Every structure is written in C-alpha cells, then in structure tokens.
Amino acid sequence: MKTSLEVIHYKTQKPIQLILEGERISKVIESDSNDNNIFLSPGLVDLQVNGFQGIDFNEDKFSEEDVITLTTHLWQVGVTSYMPTLITGSDQKISKAIKTIVNACSINALVDQSILGIHLEGPFISKEEGPRGAHPLEFVQEPNWDLFKSWQELAEGRIKLITLSPEWDKAVDFIERCAESGVKVAIGHTAANSLQIEAAVKAGASLSTHLGNAAHLMLARHPNYIWDQLAAEELWTSLIGDGFHLPNSVLKVFMKVKPNKTFLISDSTKFAGLTPGNYSSPIGGEIQLSSSGRLSMRHNPALLAGSASTLLHGINYLIQNDLARPDEAIDMASVKPFEYLSGAAQSTFTKGEKADFLVFEKKGSKIKLLQTIKSGEIVYSV
Ligand SMILES: [Zn+2]
C-alpha cells in the first residue's frame, strides 16, 4: 500500500512530499509550495523508560500485555523507539522482567520493532546515599559477568545498554567484556573518583546516564565525577530535560560542552501521563504529581520522586526556555540517541529509510503532535 505525505521538513523548513511503501520511504519529492503548517521529523527515541501511564517495568507484576499497552501509549506521545529500563532489583526479579519483555516482543511485531533493546540500570551501581538514588540498597552488588551473561541469554541478546558505577574493582574488566560483546556501557549512579572514571572510559564506557542527577547533595568543588565526565570527550551525555531535574544553567552548560553528544531521556516512571494528584509508589512511598508534571514526595515536596515527563515535554521545555531551536531539540530526542546506540549517524528522509515519523504543527513556541507513524503505519492520530 502506498501513502503520500505532504509536509514541511523539520530541519530545512522546505516543503517535501514523501511516498511510503510498506514500512519504508519509496520516494522523496521536493515540492514547490505547501501552505499547510504540518511538519515532519524523525520519531522520538527514548533510551530510558521505566514506565508510563500506570504501567512500570520495575514493579513485581507486569505482563506481556502491559508491555504492549505501554508501547502503544508511548506512540501517543511521539515515541517510535525506546528501551524498557530495569533498575536494581533481586536477580530473580530482573530475570522475570527480561523474560516478560522478550515474550511481548515475540507476540507483537510492531512492539518488537519499537523496542530497541533493554537498558539495565543497575544493579552494579554505587551503594552511597545520593548517587544510588531510589535504587534499593539491598540489591546493589559489584559487577558480575556471569550473572550478566545469564541475563543476556534470557534476553536473547537484547540487553544493549547497561548503566553502572566504575567505583567497583571489577568494573574495568566488566566494561571491557561488555564492549567486546557489543553492549554499550554508561556511567551513572556513581561515586567514582577521577582515576576510576578515566579507567572506565579507557575500557569502553561511552555515556553518562542522566548526568547531574543521582549525585551527592554536597560535592567537592573539584575534582568530582561531574567535571570528570564532562571533560571526557569520549562520553555522550543523557539528560532529563523536564525543568525539574536540572536547572536551566546546568542544561545549557552541559549541552554546550557536548553539542554533538547530548541527548534527552524521559526516565519516566508509571506516573508519567497520569492525571495530577496523590499516589503511592512501591519505590518512592507517598508521592504527589503536580499539574506541571513535577513528581515529589508528598511530605517533603522539595524532594523529587522520579520523573513523570515525556520526551515531547523535554523538547518543548528546551524550545520555550531558549535552550535549543526546535530542530535541535527534536534531534536531541530522536537522531542523537539513535546515533549513540547504533554508532552511525541517521539520515533523515531518504529513499529506503524506515518510516518512523512524528507529524506535528507549531503552536506558538510549542510543538503539537498530530500523528505518530511507526514502520509506515499510523499508530496515533489526534
Ligand atoms: Zn537513574
């Protein structure tokens, strides 16, 4: 089946016509005029999704059906590819979660195509208060290659990214083995010193997970693990750009230091996409979700209780705060994370390319989603 899209290229601002055949672009035609205000960009890519709209990969009970439902909900906010993210938990809990995700992929082809791989965030992280964040202390452990290998077998090779702390003695050896086997390693939830970070980068670590968050409240002015990671040219950086996790000055500086190696993540929990109100969370306890999307502890609202944001919110936040142009903000939530994970820059709108798109209009300085297209199929429409 052929589909035709007459849109404006999000980057060049020029009108184009795309012909889609099946799941791919079969033809790109430069049009002369197009007076509609409909733009096309690549679909959004979220490398850190803990949960969304009431379903969480880190709760004991989630089913194959939940994975499918969660994926369809992500399509509704423009995400065409993502990584379910499993945090620190018991060995059995992680094994079970991996199995459920793999099963869901075998049931539904479009869900399979939407899941780029599993992001394992833990359990080989720091035990220290602050860097550990909300990860349960009792299950934090040193890097264990045999254990990881058993998870990777269960995952049928789908663990593509692991976040760990290089402060463990076994970290360098573990990182080297990951790098050899094609698994990307991120530094995060860490209290590592300068030498440990340097050694991790040398061993193949390539990303800083949500840099600036999951850190001590008080840090030595220098050196510290934030400066060390910022200064390491090899490291990409993922940021939670929701306006609550990092102040604008920090977002601005991080993006300036790594203009081509920064991307956005939502790091969303199951509270993202829910109506504002009071909730209780097995991880965070009694929490509240404000109308602006801020998730905090009910009895101490100064403390964040995770993220309830989406990539689309992050894009609009950067645009509205003059931190990025619309096309730059979109790239940071699509092309850039894809490039990090695949190791190759993504072309946009070329013949033969997979049709994973966001169709949107500009409302003031905001981007308003109109349609999400996954593998050539319209999976969401307003
Ligand atoms: Zn985290």
JSON list of C-alpha atoms and ligand atoms in Angstrom, two decimals, residues 48 50 85 87 121 131-135 163 188-189 209-210 213-214 240 265 267, ligand 1:
[
{"chain": "A", "resi": 48, "resn": "GLN", "atom": "CA", "xyz": [15.34, 5.28, 29.36]},
{"chain": "A", "resi": 50, "resn": "ASN", "atom": "CA", "xyz": [10.98, 2.79, 33.48]},
{"chain": "A", "resi": 85, "resn": "THR", "atom": "CA", "xyz": [14.72, 0.21, 31.61]},
{"chain": "A", "resi": 87, "resn": "ILE", "atom": "CA", "xyz": [16.65, -0.77, 37.70]},
{"chain": "A", "resi": 121, "resn": "GLU", "atom": "CA", "xyz": [20.31, 0.43, 35.02]},
{"chain": "A", "resi": 131, "resn": "PRO", "atom": "CA", "xyz": [24.43, 8.52, 43.89]},
{"chain": "A", "resi": 132, "resn": "ARG", "atom": "CA", "xyz": [22.27, 5.42, 44.48]},
{"chain": "A", "resi": 133, "resn": "GLY", "atom": "CA", "xyz": [19.10, 7.50, 44.06]},
{"chain": "A", "resi": 134, "resn": "ALA", "atom": "CA", "xyz": [15.96, 5.43, 44.65]},
{"chain": "A", "resi": 135, "resn": "HIS", "atom": "CA", "xyz": [17.61, 2.09, 43.80]},
{"chain": "A", "resi": 163, "resn": "THR", "atom": "CA", "xyz": [24.44, 1.74, 33.44]},
{"chain": "A", "resi": 188, "resn": "GLY", "atom": "CA", "xyz": [25.72, 6.52, 36.25]},
{"chain": "A", "resi": 189, "resn": "HIS", "atom": "CA", "xyz": [24.59, 6.33, 39.87]},
{"chain": "A", "resi": 209, "resn": "THR", "atom": "CA", "xyz": [23.44, 8.43, 32.34]},
{"chain": "A", "resi": 210, "resn": "HIS", "atom": "CA", "xyz": [21.33, 11.42, 33.46]},
{"chain": "A", "resi": 213, "resn": "ASN", "atom": "CA", "xyz": [21.25, 13.62, 38.81]},
{"chain": "A", "resi": 214, "resn": "ALA", "atom": "CA", "xyz": [21.71, 10.70, 41.20]},
{"chain": "A", "resi": 240, "resn": "ILE", "atom": "CA", "xyz": [16.42, 14.67, 31.87]},
{"chain": "A", "resi": 265, "resn": "ILE", "atom": "CA", "xyz": [15.76, 10.83, 28.02]},
{"chain": "A", "resi": 267, "resn": "ASP", "atom": "CA", "xyz": [13.50, 8.46, 32.60]},
{"chain": "B", "resi": 1, "resn": "ZN", "atom": "ZN", "xyz": [18.77, 6.53, 37.27]}
]
